[in-house]
mmCIF file of C-alpha atoms and ligand atoms in Angstrom:
data_model
loop_
_atom_site.group_PDB
_atom_site.id
_atom_site.type_symbol
_atom_site.label_atom_id
_atom_site.label_comp_id
_atom_site.label_asym_id
_atom_site.label_seq_id
_atom_site.Cartn_x
_atom_site.Cartn_y
_atom_site.Cartn_z
ATOM 1 C CA MET A 1 111.404 93.919 71.560
ATOM 2 C CA THR A 2 107.819 95.017 72.232
ATOM 3 C CA SER A 3 105.089 94.933 69.617
ATOM 4 C CA ASP A 4 103.203 97.828 71.219
ATOM 5 C CA PRO A 5 103.917 100.877 69.005
ATOM 6 C CA SER A 6 103.043 103.233 71.784
ATOM 7 C CA ALA A 7 106.055 101.901 73.738
ATOM 8 C CA ILE A 8 108.449 103.053 71.055
ATOM 9 C CA PRO A 9 110.053 106.385 72.094
ATOM 10 C CA LEU A 10 108.820 109.173 69.816
ATOM 11 C CA HIS A 11 112.251 109.988 68.379
ATOM 12 C CA HIS A 12 112.709 106.430 67.236
ATOM 13 C CA ALA A 13 109.497 106.470 65.274
ATOM 14 C CA ALA A 14 109.831 107.367 61.584
ATOM 15 C CA ARG A 15 110.916 110.993 61.345
ATOM 16 C CA ARG A 16 108.593 113.392 59.532
ATOM 17 C CA GLY A 17 110.388 115.579 56.987
ATOM 18 C CA LEU A 18 111.019 119.261 57.616
ATOM 19 C CA LEU A 19 108.945 121.799 55.749
ATOM 20 C CA ILE A 20 111.266 124.693 54.872
ATOM 21 C CA VAL A 21 109.781 127.718 53.142
ATOM 22 C CA MET A 22 112.289 129.975 51.460
ATOM 23 C CA THR A 23 110.932 133.387 50.610
ATOM 24 C CA GLY A 24 112.059 136.923 49.786
ATOM 25 C CA ALA A 25 112.113 139.465 47.013
ATOM 26 C CA SER A 26 112.247 138.552 43.369
ATOM 27 C CA GLY A 27 115.910 138.675 42.268
ATOM 28 C CA VAL A 28 117.330 138.368 45.764
ATOM 29 C CA GLY A 29 118.956 135.056 44.799
ATOM 30 C CA LYS A 30 116.571 132.392 46.106
ATOM 31 C CA GLY A 31 116.957 130.161 43.052
ATOM 32 C CA THR A 32 120.754 130.488 43.097
ATOM 33 C CA LEU A 33 120.964 129.693 46.835
ATOM 34 C CA ARG A 34 118.541 126.829 46.604
ATOM 35 C CA GLU A 35 120.534 125.127 43.862
ATOM 36 C CA GLN A 36 123.771 125.288 45.857
ATOM 37 C CA TRP A 37 122.163 124.408 49.151
ATOM 38 C CA LEU A 38 120.289 121.386 47.890
ATOM 39 C CA ALA A 39 122.911 120.011 45.527
ATOM 40 C CA GLY A 40 123.565 116.339 46.398
ATOM 41 C CA GLN A 41 120.774 116.275 49.047
ATOM 42 C CA ASP A 42 117.739 114.044 48.898
ATOM 43 C CA VAL A 43 115.270 116.876 49.440
ATOM 44 C CA PHE A 44 111.887 117.241 47.798
ATOM 45 C CA TYR A 45 111.795 120.542 45.905
ATOM 46 C CA SER A 46 108.195 121.504 45.133
ATOM 47 C CA THR A 47 107.570 122.446 41.514
ATOM 48 C CA SER A 48 104.934 125.193 41.429
ATOM 49 C CA TRP A 49 102.127 125.837 39.008
ATOM 50 C CA THR A 50 102.160 129.197 37.255
ATOM 51 C CA THR A 51 100.174 131.073 34.637
ATOM 52 C CA ARG A 52 103.250 133.058 33.613
ATOM 53 C CA GLU A 53 104.839 132.484 30.200
ATOM 54 C CA ALA A 54 107.920 130.252 30.213
ATOM 55 C CA ARG A 55 111.196 132.148 29.792
ATOM 56 C CA PRO A 56 113.646 130.912 27.182
ATOM 57 C CA GLY A 57 115.313 127.791 28.578
ATOM 58 C CA GLU A 58 112.668 127.069 31.208
ATOM 59 C CA ARG A 59 111.318 123.530 31.096
ATOM 60 C CA ASP A 60 107.676 122.652 31.713
ATOM 61 C CA GLY A 61 107.357 120.247 34.659
ATOM 62 C CA ILE A 62 110.827 121.069 35.981
ATOM 63 C CA ASP A 63 111.148 124.815 36.516
ATOM 64 C CA TYR A 64 107.371 125.227 36.759
ATOM 65 C CA ILE A 65 104.221 123.520 35.611
ATOM 66 C CA PHE A 66 103.010 126.131 33.100
ATOM 67 C CA VAL A 67 99.212 126.227 32.903
ATOM 68 C CA THR A 68 96.413 128.417 31.551
ATOM 69 C CA PRO A 69 94.492 130.726 33.956
ATOM 70 C CA ALA A 70 91.440 128.376 33.589
ATOM 71 C CA ALA A 71 93.456 125.274 34.650
ATOM 72 C CA PHE A 72 94.891 127.207 37.569
ATOM 73 C CA GLU A 73 91.469 128.356 38.701
ATOM 74 C CA ALA A 74 90.112 124.795 38.506
ATOM 75 C CA LYS A 75 92.904 123.603 40.828
ATOM 76 C CA VAL A 76 92.105 126.437 43.276
ATOM 77 C CA MET A 77 88.440 125.369 43.249
ATOM 78 C CA ALA A 78 89.387 121.739 43.876
ATOM 79 C CA ASP A 79 91.486 122.911 46.939
ATOM 80 C CA GLY A 80 94.559 121.444 45.294
ATOM 81 C CA PHE A 81 97.044 124.086 46.500
ATOM 82 C CA LEU A 82 98.775 124.395 49.901
ATOM 83 C CA GLU A 83 98.978 128.082 49.028
ATOM 84 C CA HIS A 84 98.612 130.282 45.993
ATOM 85 C CA ALA A 85 99.157 133.942 45.242
ATOM 86 C CA SER A 86 99.289 136.366 42.412
ATOM 87 C CA PHE A 87 102.576 138.118 41.697
ATOM 88 C CA VAL A 88 103.017 140.983 39.198
ATOM 89 C CA GLY A 89 100.000 139.881 37.153
ATOM 90 C CA ASN A 90 100.473 136.073 37.222
ATOM 91 C CA SER A 91 99.247 133.295 39.492
ATOM 92 C CA TYR A 92 101.577 130.870 41.301
ATOM 93 C CA GLY A 93 100.634 127.942 43.501
ATOM 94 C CA THR A 94 102.115 125.001 45.426
ATOM 95 C CA PRO A 95 100.339 121.685 44.721
ATOM 96 C CA ILE A 96 99.579 120.121 48.086
ATOM 97 C CA GLU A 97 99.599 116.367 47.441
ATOM 98 C CA PRO A 98 103.264 115.765 46.675
ATOM 99 C CA ILE A 99 104.258 117.790 49.709
ATOM 100 C CA GLU A 100 102.221 115.818 52.202
ATOM 101 C CA ALA A 101 103.481 112.550 50.630
ATOM 102 C CA ALA A 102 107.153 113.640 50.974
ATOM 103 C CA LEU A 103 106.809 114.830 54.572
ATOM 104 C CA SER A 104 105.080 111.567 55.532
ATOM 105 C CA ARG A 105 107.886 109.441 54.122
ATOM 106 C CA GLY A 106 110.381 111.522 56.105
ATOM 107 C CA GLN A 107 111.787 113.578 53.219
ATOM 108 C CA ASP A 108 112.555 117.266 53.844
ATOM 109 C CA VAL A 109 110.569 119.579 51.596
ATOM 110 C CA VAL A 110 111.701 122.982 50.328
ATOM 111 C CA LEU A 111 109.369 125.625 48.855
ATOM 112 C CA GLU A 112 110.705 128.684 47.126
ATOM 113 C CA ILE A 113 107.764 131.092 46.959
ATOM 114 C CA GLU A 114 106.886 134.772 47.328
ATOM 115 C CA VAL A 115 106.007 136.333 50.692
ATOM 116 C CA GLU A 116 102.194 136.302 50.549
ATOM 117 C CA GLY A 117 102.194 132.553 49.819
ATOM 118 C CA ALA A 118 104.720 131.960 52.612
ATOM 119 C CA MET A 119 102.349 133.678 55.056
ATOM 120 C CA GLN A 120 99.526 131.363 53.922
ATOM 121 C CA VAL A 121 101.758 128.335 54.610
ATOM 122 C CA LYS A 122 102.519 129.765 58.055
ATOM 123 C CA ALA A 123 98.812 130.227 58.776
ATOM 124 C CA ARG A 124 97.936 126.751 57.571
ATOM 125 C CA MET A 125 100.853 124.674 58.927
ATOM 126 C CA GLY A 126 101.713 126.682 62.071
ATOM 127 C CA ASP A 127 104.990 125.812 63.767
ATOM 128 C CA GLU A 128 105.730 122.986 61.344
ATOM 129 C CA ALA A 129 106.546 125.547 58.645
ATOM 130 C CA ILE A 130 110.105 126.815 58.950
ATOM 131 C CA LEU A 131 110.043 130.206 57.253
ATOM 132 C CA VAL A 132 113.319 131.608 55.986
ATOM 133 C CA PHE A 133 113.380 135.128 54.584
ATOM 134 C CA ILE A 134 116.236 135.855 52.137
ATOM 135 C CA MET A 135 117.288 139.468 52.466
ATOM 136 C CA PRO A 136 119.329 141.530 49.964
ATOM 137 C CA PRO A 137 122.323 143.472 51.353
ATOM 138 C CA SER A 138 120.618 146.631 50.010
ATOM 139 C CA LEU A 139 117.881 147.662 47.587
ATOM 140 C CA THR A 140 120.579 149.047 45.263
ATOM 141 C CA GLU A 141 122.155 145.595 45.096
ATOM 142 C CA LEU A 142 118.737 144.014 44.550
ATOM 143 C CA ARG A 143 118.154 146.331 41.574
ATOM 144 C CA ARG A 144 121.571 145.440 40.207
ATOM 145 C CA ARG A 145 120.771 141.720 40.382
ATOM 146 C CA LEU A 146 117.371 142.131 38.737
ATOM 147 C CA GLU A 147 118.892 144.201 35.942
ATOM 148 C CA GLY A 148 121.849 141.803 35.634
ATOM 149 C CA ARG A 149 119.523 138.827 35.147
ATOM 150 C CA ALA A 150 117.950 140.676 32.178
ATOM 151 C CA THR A 151 114.733 138.655 32.229
ATOM 152 C CA GLU A 152 112.378 141.575 33.002
ATOM 153 C CA THR A 153 111.380 144.831 31.354
ATOM 154 C CA PRO A 154 112.293 148.032 33.236
ATOM 155 C CA GLU A 155 108.642 148.443 34.219
ATOM 156 C CA ARG A 156 108.449 144.929 35.679
ATOM 157 C CA ILE A 157 111.712 145.564 37.549
ATOM 158 C CA GLU A 158 110.179 148.700 39.171
ATOM 159 C CA LYS A 159 107.129 146.685 40.244
ATOM 160 C CA ARG A 160 109.309 143.981 41.749
ATOM 161 C CA LEU A 161 111.420 146.540 43.628
ATOM 162 C CA ALA A 162 108.323 148.287 45.020
ATOM 163 C CA ARG A 163 107.050 144.979 46.306
ATOM 164 C CA ALA A 164 110.473 144.106 47.731
ATOM 165 C CA ARG A 165 110.478 147.273 49.798
ATOM 166 C CA GLU A 166 107.246 146.268 51.516
ATOM 167 C CA GLU A 167 108.343 142.665 52.033
ATOM 168 C CA ILE A 168 111.611 143.596 53.721
ATOM 169 C CA ARG A 169 109.648 145.603 56.286
ATOM 170 C CA GLU A 170 107.757 142.367 57.187
ATOM 171 C CA ALA A 171 110.942 140.323 57.786
ATOM 172 C CA HIS A 172 110.053 139.845 61.457
ATOM 173 C CA GLU A 173 107.158 137.588 60.430
ATOM 174 C CA PHE A 174 109.636 134.851 59.509
ATOM 175 C CA ARG A 175 111.558 132.525 61.795
ATOM 176 C CA PHE A 176 114.939 133.080 60.143
ATOM 177 C CA VAL A 177 116.519 135.862 58.066
ATOM 178 C CA VAL A 178 119.522 135.067 55.858
ATOM 179 C CA VAL A 179 121.288 137.951 54.163
ATOM 180 C CA ASN A 180 122.400 136.970 50.671
ATOM 181 C CA ASP A 181 125.525 139.085 50.385
ATOM 182 C CA ASP A 182 128.317 136.525 50.207
ATOM 183 C CA LEU A 183 126.776 133.470 48.490
ATOM 184 C CA GLU A 184 128.851 130.851 50.322
ATOM 185 C CA LYS A 185 128.047 132.347 53.677
ATOM 186 C CA ALA A 186 124.334 132.419 52.894
ATOM 187 C CA VAL A 187 124.367 128.765 51.735
ATOM 188 C CA GLU A 188 126.185 127.819 54.932
ATOM 189 C CA GLY A 189 123.468 129.614 56.933
ATOM 190 C CA LEU A 190 120.740 127.621 55.175
ATOM 191 C CA ARG A 191 122.573 124.385 55.906
ATOM 192 C CA ALA A 192 122.872 125.366 59.598
ATOM 193 C CA ILE A 193 119.139 126.082 59.774
ATOM 194 C CA GLN A 194 118.285 122.674 58.282
ATOM 195 C CA THR A 195 120.661 120.817 60.614
ATOM 196 C CA ALA A 196 119.459 122.786 63.617
ATOM 197 C CA GLU A 197 115.817 122.136 62.891
ATOM 198 C CA ARG A 198 116.462 118.449 62.411
ATOM 199 C CA ALA A 199 118.249 118.323 65.765
ATOM 200 C CA ARG A 200 115.239 119.961 67.329
ATOM 201 C CA GLN A 201 113.312 116.719 66.615
ATOM 202 C CA LEU A 202 115.759 114.813 68.854
ATOM 203 C CA PRO A 203 116.390 114.958 72.606
ATOM 204 C CA GLU A 204 119.371 117.158 73.426
ATOM 205 C CA ASN A 205 121.463 114.238 74.668
ATOM 206 C CA GLU A 206 121.496 112.800 71.154
ATOM 207 C CA TRP A 207 122.832 115.950 69.475
ATOM 208 C CA THR A 208 126.212 115.583 67.766
ATOM 209 C CA PRO A 209 128.860 118.350 67.987
ATOM 210 C CA GLU A 210 127.765 119.414 64.484
ATOM 211 C CA ASP A 211 124.159 119.678 65.646
ATOM 212 C CA ARG A 212 125.253 121.911 68.541
ATOM 213 C CA ALA A 213 127.323 124.152 66.260
ATOM 214 C CA ALA A 214 124.411 124.439 63.844
ATOM 215 C CA ARG A 215 122.023 125.350 66.667
ATOM 216 C CA LEU A 216 124.333 128.168 67.741
ATOM 217 C CA ARG A 217 124.745 129.449 64.166
ATOM 218 C CA ALA A 218 120.984 129.225 63.461
ATOM 219 C CA ASP A 219 120.288 131.251 66.598
ATOM 220 C CA THR A 220 122.212 134.156 65.076
ATOM 221 C CA LEU A 221 119.849 134.018 62.064
ATOM 222 C CA ARG A 222 116.613 134.272 64.047
ATOM 223 C CA SER A 223 114.543 137.199 62.800
ATOM 224 C CA TYR A 224 114.245 138.745 66.270
ATOM 225 C CA ALA A 225 118.013 139.424 66.128
ATOM 226 C CA LEU A 226 117.227 142.210 63.594
ATOM 227 C CA SER A 227 115.848 145.574 64.681
ATOM 228 C CA ASP A 228 113.375 147.731 62.677
ATOM 229 C CA ALA A 229 116.219 150.137 62.148
ATOM 230 C CA ASP A 230 118.296 147.322 60.508
ATOM 231 C CA LEU A 231 115.432 146.651 58.109
ATOM 232 C CA GLN A 232 114.940 150.352 57.343
ATOM 233 C CA ARG A 233 118.664 150.616 56.534
ATOM 234 C CA VAL A 234 118.351 147.884 53.844
ATOM 235 C CA VAL A 235 115.274 149.553 52.329
ATOM 236 C CA GLU A 236 117.007 152.972 52.189
ATOM 237 C CA SER A 237 120.365 151.788 50.857
HETATM 238 N N1 GDP B 301 103.139 132.033 46.448
HETATM 239 C C1 GDP B 301 103.875 131.425 45.548
HETATM 240 N N2 GDP B 301 104.910 132.053 44.978
HETATM 241 C C2 GDP B 301 105.677 131.383 44.078
HETATM 242 C C3 GDP B 301 105.421 130.036 43.726
HETATM 243 N N3 GDP B 301 106.348 129.680 42.817
HETATM 244 C C4 GDP B 301 107.174 130.722 42.645
HETATM 245 N N4 GDP B 301 106.751 131.764 43.357
HETATM 246 C C5 GDP B 301 107.393 133.098 43.523
HETATM 247 O O1 GDP B 301 106.852 133.994 42.577
HETATM 248 C C6 GDP B 301 107.795 135.064 42.322
HETATM 249 C C7 GDP B 301 107.937 135.249 40.832
HETATM 250 O O2 GDP B 301 108.513 134.082 40.258
HETATM 251 P P1 GDP B 301 109.154 134.152 38.808
HETATM 252 O O3 GDP B 301 108.130 134.722 37.878
HETATM 253 O O4 GDP B 301 109.690 132.799 38.484
HETATM 254 O O5 GDP B 301 110.284 135.223 38.900
HETATM 255 P P2 GDP B 301 111.714 135.173 39.640
HETATM 256 O O6 GDP B 301 111.590 134.348 40.905
HETATM 257 O O7 GDP B 301 111.944 136.595 39.902
HETATM 258 O O8 GDP B 301 112.656 134.531 38.706
HETATM 259 C C8 GDP B 301 109.085 134.599 42.995
HETATM 260 O O9 GDP B 301 109.196 135.305 44.249
HETATM 261 C C9 GDP B 301 108.865 133.139 43.256
HETATM 262 O O10 GDP B 301 109.579 132.685 44.403
HETATM 263 C C10 GDP B 301 104.307 129.404 44.359
HETATM 264 O O11 GDP B 301 104.012 128.217 44.125
HETATM 265 N N5 GDP B 301 103.598 130.117 45.209
HETATM 266 N N1 ADP B 302 125.188 136.395 46.684
HETATM 267 C C1 ADP B 302 125.057 136.890 45.427
HETATM 268 N N2 ADP B 302 125.923 137.843 45.031
HETATM 269 C C2 ADP B 302 125.817 138.353 43.774
HETATM 270 N N3 ADP B 302 124.869 137.980 42.842
HETATM 271 C C3 ADP B 302 123.951 137.065 43.219
HETATM 272 C C4 ADP B 302 124.022 136.469 44.527
HETATM 273 N N4 ADP B 302 123.004 135.562 44.584
HETATM 274 C C5 ADP B 302 122.364 135.582 43.387
HETATM 275 N N5 ADP B 302 122.935 136.490 42.558
HETATM 276 C C6 ADP B 302 122.498 136.836 41.164
HETATM 277 O O1 ADP B 302 121.283 137.607 41.311
HETATM 278 C C7 ADP B 302 120.380 137.316 40.232
HETATM 279 C C8 ADP B 302 119.043 136.869 40.776
HETATM 280 O O2 ADP B 302 119.164 135.599 41.389
HETATM 281 P P1 ADP B 302 117.978 134.491 41.337
HETATM 282 O O3 ADP B 302 118.541 133.257 41.996
HETATM 283 O O4 ADP B 302 117.428 134.342 39.959
HETATM 284 O O5 ADP B 302 116.864 135.196 42.306
HETATM 285 P P2 ADP B 302 115.387 134.800 42.725
HETATM 286 O O6 ADP B 302 115.260 133.317 42.495
HETATM 287 O O7 ADP B 302 115.257 135.210 44.160
HETATM 288 O O8 ADP B 302 114.478 135.655 41.836
HETATM 289 C C9 ADP B 302 121.067 136.232 39.368
HETATM 290 O O9 ADP B 302 121.657 136.831 38.258
HETATM 291 C C10 ADP B 302 122.127 135.667 40.321
HETATM 292 O O10 ADP B 302 123.247 135.150 39.645
#
């Protein structure tokens, strides 16, 4: 064995974790998908800060870190967020320190954030950020899910739908697009993306048959596979 670290092939050095950013309209099913996808996995899920009121059943420190606008602003000033954005009247932000720590120890990190914040992560982290846009099968179905969840007033639902319409038109900005129609299929798509991106850190001759299958599946989820007309159809249906 050599003691010269530079002689160790790159892929045998400690692996850096993947930074996966899940984004998409409010109510599209991001939380539901994330729970199923990450169940039983040792992934670091980033708990965001927010100035919004806790909903019944939400736990401080687990679902969100609930803070006052002043505390949020102080963290912004201290450059403590990887990204932050306002959404329908409240502020949301991803604290940066725990993320860098997890990536450095080789743990995959998943963020579940709205689109503007996802774009900030893309601008700041470049190619390292794996952006996944979760798409509803149609706007009608998105409305049904928002109404079914019964956490928002009708006025807030309209605001969220208006915002969703704009975000769907920007779907090409993301590396992958996963349609959340059939839940199982969408979860399987997310797993394929994660496996495929991990394989990308290895030379091709080390890929397992599962890695190869995941790479092929993930290729079908690349955003460039969708046309503008496909996106328009979702917005109009
Ligand atoms: N930019 C950004 N968005 C976030 C963050 N945390 C949550 N969000 C997003 O903010 C939006 C509103 O979240 P929330 O009020 O919990 O409503 P819900 O996702 O519709 O249940 C959702 O799209 C979340 O994904 C964050 O740290 N940064
Ligand atoms: N594939 C799906 N088919 C039908 N309903 C779904 C699906 N995925 C999620 N839902 C439902 O849609 C609603 C919104 O999901 P949620 O995970 O809270 O969305 P988000 O985190 O994106 O705001 C929930 O009531 C959830 O049970």
